[in-house]
Coordinates of C-alpha atoms in Angstrom, one line a residue:
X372 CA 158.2 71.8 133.0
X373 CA 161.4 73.0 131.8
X374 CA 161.4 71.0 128.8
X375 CA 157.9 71.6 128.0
X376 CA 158.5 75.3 128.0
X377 CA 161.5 74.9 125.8
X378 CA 159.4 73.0 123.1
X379 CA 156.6 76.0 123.6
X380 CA 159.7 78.8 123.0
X381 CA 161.0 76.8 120.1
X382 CA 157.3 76.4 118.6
X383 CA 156.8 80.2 119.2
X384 CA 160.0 80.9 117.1
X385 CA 159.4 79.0 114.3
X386 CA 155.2 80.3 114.3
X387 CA 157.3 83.8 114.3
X388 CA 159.4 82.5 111.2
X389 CA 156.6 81.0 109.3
X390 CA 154.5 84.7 109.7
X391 CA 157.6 86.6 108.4
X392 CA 157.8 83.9 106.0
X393 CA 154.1 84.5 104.7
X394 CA 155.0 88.2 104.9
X395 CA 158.2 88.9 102.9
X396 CA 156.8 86.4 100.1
X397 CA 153.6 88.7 99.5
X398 CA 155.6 91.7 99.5
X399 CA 158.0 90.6 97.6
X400 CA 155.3 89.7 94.8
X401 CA 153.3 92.5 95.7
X402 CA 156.6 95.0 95.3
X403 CA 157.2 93.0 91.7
X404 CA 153.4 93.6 90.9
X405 CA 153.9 97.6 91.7
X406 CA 157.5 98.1 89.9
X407 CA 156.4 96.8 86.6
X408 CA 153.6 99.5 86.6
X409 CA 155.9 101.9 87.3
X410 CA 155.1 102.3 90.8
X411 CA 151.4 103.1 90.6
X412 CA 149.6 101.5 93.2
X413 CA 146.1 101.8 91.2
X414 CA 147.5 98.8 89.7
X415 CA 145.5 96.7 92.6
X416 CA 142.7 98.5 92.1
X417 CA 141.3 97.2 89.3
X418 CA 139.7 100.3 87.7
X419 CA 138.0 99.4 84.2
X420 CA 137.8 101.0 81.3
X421 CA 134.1 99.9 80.7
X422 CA 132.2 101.9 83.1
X423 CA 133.0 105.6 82.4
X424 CA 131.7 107.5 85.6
X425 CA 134.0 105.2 87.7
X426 CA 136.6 105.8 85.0
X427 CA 136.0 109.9 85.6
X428 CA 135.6 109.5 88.9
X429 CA 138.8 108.0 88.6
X430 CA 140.4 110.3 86.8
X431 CA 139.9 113.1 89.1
X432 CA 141.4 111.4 91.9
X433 CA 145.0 110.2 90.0
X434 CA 147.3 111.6 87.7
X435 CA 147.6 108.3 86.0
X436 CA 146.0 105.0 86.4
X437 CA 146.7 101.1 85.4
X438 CA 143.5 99.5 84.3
X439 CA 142.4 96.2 84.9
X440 CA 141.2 94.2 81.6
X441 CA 137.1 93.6 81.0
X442 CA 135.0 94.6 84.2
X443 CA 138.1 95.2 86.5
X444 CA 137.6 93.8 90.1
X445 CA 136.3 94.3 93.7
X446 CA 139.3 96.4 94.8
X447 CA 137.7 99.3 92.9
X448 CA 134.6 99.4 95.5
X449 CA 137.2 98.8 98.5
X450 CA 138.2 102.3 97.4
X451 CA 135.4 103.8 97.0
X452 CA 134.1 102.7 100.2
X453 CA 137.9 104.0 101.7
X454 CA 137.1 107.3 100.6
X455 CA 133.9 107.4 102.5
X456 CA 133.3 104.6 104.5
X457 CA 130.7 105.9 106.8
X458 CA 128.9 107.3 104.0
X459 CA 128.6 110.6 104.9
X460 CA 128.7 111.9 101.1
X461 CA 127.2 108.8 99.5
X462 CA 126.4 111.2 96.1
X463 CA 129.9 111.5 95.7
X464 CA 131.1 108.1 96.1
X465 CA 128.6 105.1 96.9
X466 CA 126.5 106.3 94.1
X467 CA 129.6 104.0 91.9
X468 CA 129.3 101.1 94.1
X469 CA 126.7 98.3 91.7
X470 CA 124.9 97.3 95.2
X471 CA 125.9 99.9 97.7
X472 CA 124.2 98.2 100.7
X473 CA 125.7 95.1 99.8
X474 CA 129.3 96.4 99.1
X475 CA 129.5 98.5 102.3
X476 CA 128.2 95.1 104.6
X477 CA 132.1 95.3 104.3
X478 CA 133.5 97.8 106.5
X479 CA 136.5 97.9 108.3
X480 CA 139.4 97.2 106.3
X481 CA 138.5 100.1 103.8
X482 CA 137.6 102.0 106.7
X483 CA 140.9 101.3 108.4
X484 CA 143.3 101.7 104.8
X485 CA 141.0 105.2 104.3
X486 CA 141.8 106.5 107.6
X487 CA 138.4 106.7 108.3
X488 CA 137.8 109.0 105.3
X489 CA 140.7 111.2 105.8
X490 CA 143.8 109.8 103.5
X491 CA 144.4 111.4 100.1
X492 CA 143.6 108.6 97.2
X493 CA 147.1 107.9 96.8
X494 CA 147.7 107.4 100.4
X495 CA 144.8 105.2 100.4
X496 CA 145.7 103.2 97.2
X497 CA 149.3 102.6 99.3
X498 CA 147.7 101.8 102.4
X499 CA 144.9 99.3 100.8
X500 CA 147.6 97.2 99.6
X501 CA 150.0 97.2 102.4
X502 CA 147.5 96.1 105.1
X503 CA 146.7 93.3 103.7
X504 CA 150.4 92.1 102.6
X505 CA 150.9 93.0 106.7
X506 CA 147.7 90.9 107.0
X507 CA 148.7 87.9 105.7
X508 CA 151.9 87.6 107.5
X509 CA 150.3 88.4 110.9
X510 CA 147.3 85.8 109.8
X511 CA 149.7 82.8 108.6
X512 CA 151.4 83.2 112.6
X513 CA 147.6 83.0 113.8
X514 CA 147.1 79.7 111.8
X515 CA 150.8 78.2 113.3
X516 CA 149.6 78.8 116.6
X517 CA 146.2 77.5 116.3
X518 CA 148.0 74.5 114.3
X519 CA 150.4 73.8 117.5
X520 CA 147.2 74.1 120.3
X521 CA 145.3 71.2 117.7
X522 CA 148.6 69.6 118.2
X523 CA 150.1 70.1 114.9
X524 CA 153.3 71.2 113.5
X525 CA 153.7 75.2 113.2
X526 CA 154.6 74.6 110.1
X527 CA 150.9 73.8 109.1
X528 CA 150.0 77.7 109.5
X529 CA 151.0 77.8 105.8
X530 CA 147.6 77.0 105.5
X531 CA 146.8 80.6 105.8
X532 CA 149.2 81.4 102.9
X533 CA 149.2 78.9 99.9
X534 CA 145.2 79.4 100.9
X535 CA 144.6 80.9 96.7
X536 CA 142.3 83.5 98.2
X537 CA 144.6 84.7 100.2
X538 CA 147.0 85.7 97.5
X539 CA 144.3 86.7 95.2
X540 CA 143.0 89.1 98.0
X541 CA 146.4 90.6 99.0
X542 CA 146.7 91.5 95.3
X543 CA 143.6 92.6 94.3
X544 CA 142.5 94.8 97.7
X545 CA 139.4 92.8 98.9
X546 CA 138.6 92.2 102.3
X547 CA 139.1 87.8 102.7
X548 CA 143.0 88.6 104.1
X549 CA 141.4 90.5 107.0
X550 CA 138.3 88.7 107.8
X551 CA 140.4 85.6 108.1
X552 CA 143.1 86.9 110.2
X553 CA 140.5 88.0 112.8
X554 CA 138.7 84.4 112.4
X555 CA 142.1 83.0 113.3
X556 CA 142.8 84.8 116.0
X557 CA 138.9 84.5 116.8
X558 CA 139.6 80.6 116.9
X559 CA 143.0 80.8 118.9
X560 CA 141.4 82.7 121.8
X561 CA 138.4 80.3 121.5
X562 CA 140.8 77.6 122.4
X563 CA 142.4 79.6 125.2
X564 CA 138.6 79.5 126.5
X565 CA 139.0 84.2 126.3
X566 CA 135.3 84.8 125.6
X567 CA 135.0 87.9 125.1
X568 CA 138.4 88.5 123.5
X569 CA 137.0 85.8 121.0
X570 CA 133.4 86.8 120.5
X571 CA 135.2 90.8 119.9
X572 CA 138.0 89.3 117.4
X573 CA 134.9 87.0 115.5
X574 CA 133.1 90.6 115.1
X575 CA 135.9 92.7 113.6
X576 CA 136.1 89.3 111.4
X577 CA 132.1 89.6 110.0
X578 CA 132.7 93.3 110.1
X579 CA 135.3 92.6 107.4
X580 CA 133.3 90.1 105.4
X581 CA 129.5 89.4 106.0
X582 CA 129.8 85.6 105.3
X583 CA 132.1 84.8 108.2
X584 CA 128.6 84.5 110.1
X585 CA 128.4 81.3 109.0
X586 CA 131.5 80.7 110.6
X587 CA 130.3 82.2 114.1
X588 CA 126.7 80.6 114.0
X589 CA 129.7 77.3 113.9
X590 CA 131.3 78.5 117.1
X591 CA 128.1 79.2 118.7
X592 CA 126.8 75.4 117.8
X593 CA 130.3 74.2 119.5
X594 CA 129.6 76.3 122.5
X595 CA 126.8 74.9 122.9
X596 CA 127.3 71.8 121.9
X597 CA 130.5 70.1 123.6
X598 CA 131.1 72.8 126.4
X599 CA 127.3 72.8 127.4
X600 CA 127.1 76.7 127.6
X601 CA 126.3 79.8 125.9
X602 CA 127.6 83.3 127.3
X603 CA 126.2 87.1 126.5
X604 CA 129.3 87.6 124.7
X605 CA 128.2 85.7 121.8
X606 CA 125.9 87.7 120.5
X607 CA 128.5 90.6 119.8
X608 CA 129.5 89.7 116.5
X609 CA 125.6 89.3 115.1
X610 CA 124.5 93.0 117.2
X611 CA 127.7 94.4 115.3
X612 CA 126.8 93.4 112.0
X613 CA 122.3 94.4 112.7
X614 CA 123.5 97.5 113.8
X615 CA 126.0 98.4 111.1
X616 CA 122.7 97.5 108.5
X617 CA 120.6 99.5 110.4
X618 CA 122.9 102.5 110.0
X619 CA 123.7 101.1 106.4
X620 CA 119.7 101.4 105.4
X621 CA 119.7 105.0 106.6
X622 CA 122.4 106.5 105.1
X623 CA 122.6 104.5 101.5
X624 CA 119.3 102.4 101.7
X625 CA 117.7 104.9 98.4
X626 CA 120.5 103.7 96.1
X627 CA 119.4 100.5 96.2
X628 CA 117.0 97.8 97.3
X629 CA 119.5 95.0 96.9
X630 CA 120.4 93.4 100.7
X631 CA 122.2 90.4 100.0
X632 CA 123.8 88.9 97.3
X633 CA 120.7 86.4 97.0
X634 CA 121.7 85.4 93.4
X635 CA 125.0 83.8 94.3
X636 CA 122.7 80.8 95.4
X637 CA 120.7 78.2 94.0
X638 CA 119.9 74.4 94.0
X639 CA 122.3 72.1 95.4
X640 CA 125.6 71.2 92.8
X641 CA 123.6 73.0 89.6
X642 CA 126.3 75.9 89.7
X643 CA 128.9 73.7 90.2
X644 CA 127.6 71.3 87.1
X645 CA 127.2 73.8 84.9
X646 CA 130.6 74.7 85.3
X647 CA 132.3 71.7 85.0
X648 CA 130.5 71.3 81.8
X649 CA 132.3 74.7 80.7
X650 CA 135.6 73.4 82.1
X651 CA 136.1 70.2 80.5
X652 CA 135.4 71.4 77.0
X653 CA 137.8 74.3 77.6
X654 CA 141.1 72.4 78.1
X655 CA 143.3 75.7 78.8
X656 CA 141.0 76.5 82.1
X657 CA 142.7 73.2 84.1
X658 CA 143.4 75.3 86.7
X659 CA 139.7 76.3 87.1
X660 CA 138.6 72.6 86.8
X661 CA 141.1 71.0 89.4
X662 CA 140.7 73.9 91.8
X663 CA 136.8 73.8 91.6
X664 CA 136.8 69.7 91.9
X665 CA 139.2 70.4 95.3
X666 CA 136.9 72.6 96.8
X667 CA 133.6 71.1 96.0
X668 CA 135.0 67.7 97.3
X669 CA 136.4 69.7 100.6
X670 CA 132.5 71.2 100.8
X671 CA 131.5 67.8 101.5
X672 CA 134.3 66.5 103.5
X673 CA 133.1 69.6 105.7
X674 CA 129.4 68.8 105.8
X675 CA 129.8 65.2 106.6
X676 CA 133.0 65.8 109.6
X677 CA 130.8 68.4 111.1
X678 CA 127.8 65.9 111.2
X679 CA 130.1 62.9 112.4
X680 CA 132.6 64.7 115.2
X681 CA 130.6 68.3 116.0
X682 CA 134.3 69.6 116.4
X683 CA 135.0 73.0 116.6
X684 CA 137.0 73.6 112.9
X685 CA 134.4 70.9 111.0
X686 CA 131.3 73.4 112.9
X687 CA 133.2 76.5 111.8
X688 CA 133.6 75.6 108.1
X689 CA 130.1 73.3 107.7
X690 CA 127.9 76.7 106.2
X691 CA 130.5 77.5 103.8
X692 CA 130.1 73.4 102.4
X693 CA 126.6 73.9 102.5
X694 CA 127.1 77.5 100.6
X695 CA 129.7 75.8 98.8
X696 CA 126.9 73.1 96.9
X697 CA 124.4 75.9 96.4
X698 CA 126.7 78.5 94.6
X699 CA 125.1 79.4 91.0
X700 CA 127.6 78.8 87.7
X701 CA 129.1 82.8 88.0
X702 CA 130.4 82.1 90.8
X703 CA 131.9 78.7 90.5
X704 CA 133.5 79.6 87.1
X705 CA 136.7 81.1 88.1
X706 CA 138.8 80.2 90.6
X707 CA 139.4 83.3 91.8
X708 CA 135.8 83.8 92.5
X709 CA 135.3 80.4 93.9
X710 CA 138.1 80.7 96.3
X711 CA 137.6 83.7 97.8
X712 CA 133.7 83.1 98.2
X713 CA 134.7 79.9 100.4
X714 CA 137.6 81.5 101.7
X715 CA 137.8 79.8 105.1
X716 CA 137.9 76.1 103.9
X717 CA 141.0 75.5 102.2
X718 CA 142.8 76.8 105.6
X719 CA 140.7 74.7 107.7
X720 CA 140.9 71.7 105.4
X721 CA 144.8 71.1 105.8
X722 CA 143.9 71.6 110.0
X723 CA 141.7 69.1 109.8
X724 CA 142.9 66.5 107.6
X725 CA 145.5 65.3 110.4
X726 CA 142.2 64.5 112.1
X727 CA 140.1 62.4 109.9
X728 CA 141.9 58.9 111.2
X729 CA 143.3 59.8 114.8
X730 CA 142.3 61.0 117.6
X731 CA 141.3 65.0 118.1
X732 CA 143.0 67.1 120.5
X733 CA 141.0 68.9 123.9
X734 CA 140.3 71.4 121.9
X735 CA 139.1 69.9 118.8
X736 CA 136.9 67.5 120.4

């Protein structure tokens, strides 16, 4: 007993080491990110100079402002939902957002880095960033510990941060950091058979991203599945997410009829075709093409485990890999779109390869 609990302490540390690890490397490129723009922290906002009511809007809020190239990126709407994320002045802020309802499925990180609405922009540009650097270290201890439970070194939790979407979050201020870190931890209390501190931790993760549903609806299948039960506790994360649409429709529903992102999906490997096509005959976008083959093979390395073992991970990630073959071209074409839309599956690939040619552990089975 002894022994065994000297092999837990040691794992502990080194899970600890690996978090501060995953920490002090995305601060450290976040800091560099910051300095060179002279300490502005609009520089992870992404502002673009092609849309001149955000630009305005913009304006007013800073005295100066680093803008992103072409269209900018998603941290722009992270702050304009941070500003007022319960949308009590939607004419004043939502009214920027290109599909408010769909945007603002996305609430609690910028409703956590806005102080629910009462920062000032600057505070709320600093805080956007530094949650999520905080995220990721807290999120790459998650992933050690679940990686020691599934029998696994800690050192696998580095899955969480060489994850590219991960990095591209932290840097850009979307919300992928924090609905993985609450998966995670989701998963580890799953494993230590808490129900409702998992069903609570799976919520806060769809309430930071939509799409970890699919994840949960996983979960629930497992649940059911290999432990022959389901508890009350499980429909938490899908009444969070009805409710918060409910109150979504009433307070933004005239901006916009636009639900769900319905045209990031289409027939089975077409998006993924077309851009390969686009990628082979554009040599200096390798990254694009070697990144996209990995995670359309690891779509179907999660379709096919989750069929043959019905394992808790496979389950979790098997509706992003069927997502994954149905995303159109747009979204397939970059990497940092692609990642980022499939978030969850790099992380849970390098869990579960281990696992393809040995036997699972209790609570993989």
């Amino acid at each position: 007993m002894t022994a065994e609990r000297t092999v837990e302490g040691q794992s502990l540390w080194i899970s600890r080491l690996i978090g501060a690890v995953g920490f002090a490397l995305t601060a450290y490129i976040a800091l560099g990110l910051v300095a060179g723009a002279d300490w502005n922290p609009t520089i992870f906002i992404k502002f673009d100079e092609q849309n001149p009511p955000l630009q305005q809007y913009a304006g007013e809020r800073f005295d100066e402002i680093v803008f992103a190239g072409g269209d900018g990126h998603d941290g722009k709407y992270f702050f304009l939902q941070a500003s007022d994320p319960f949308y009590l002045q939607p004419d004043d802020h939502a009214f920027l957002l290109d599909r408010p309802t769909y945007r603002a499925q996305r609430m609690l990180y910028p409703t956590l880095a806005g102080g629910f609405g009462m920062f000032p922009p600057v505070v709320t540009a600093w805080v956007l960033v530094t949650l999520n650097v905080i995220a990721v270290g807290v999120g790459t201890y998650l992933t050690s510990r679940v990686a020691v439970r599934l029998g696994l070194s800690p050192m696998f939790g580095l899955a969480f941060f060489i994850n590219p979407a991960i990095f591209v979050s932290a840097i850009i201020n979307t919300a992928e950091v924090f609905g993985m870190v609450f998966l995670m931890g989701g998963i580890l209390k799953t494993m230590d058979r808490k129900h409702t501190a998992a069903a609570s931790l799976f919520t806060l993760s769809v309430l930071s991203r939509e799409t970890m549903l699919l994840c949960v609806v996983g979960w629930v299948i497992f649940e059911a599945v290999s432990r022959k039960k389901l508890r009350w506790q499980m429909s938490l994360p899908f009444a969070a997410v009805a409710a918060w649409w409910v109150y979504l429709r009433w307070r933004i529903g005239y901006l916009t009829d636009d639900v769900q992102d319905v045209r990031a999906l289409g027939r089975p490997l077409d998006g993924f075709l077309s851009a390969f096509q686009d990628w082979v005959s554009q040599p200096e976008r390798v990254d694009d093409l070697l990144i996209g083959l990995g995670l359309v093979l690891i779509c179907c390395f999660f379709v096919y485990l989750a069929a043959a073992r019905r394992s808790l991970i496979p389950l979790m990630a098997a509706g992003f890999g069927l997502v994954g073959l149905l995303m159109v071209e747009e979204v397939w074409a970059h990497y940092f779109d692609s990642t980022r839309a499939l978030t969850p599956l790099i992380t849970f690939f390098f869990l579960s390869l281990p696992f393809v040619t040995r036997p699972h552990p209790e609570h993989f089975v």
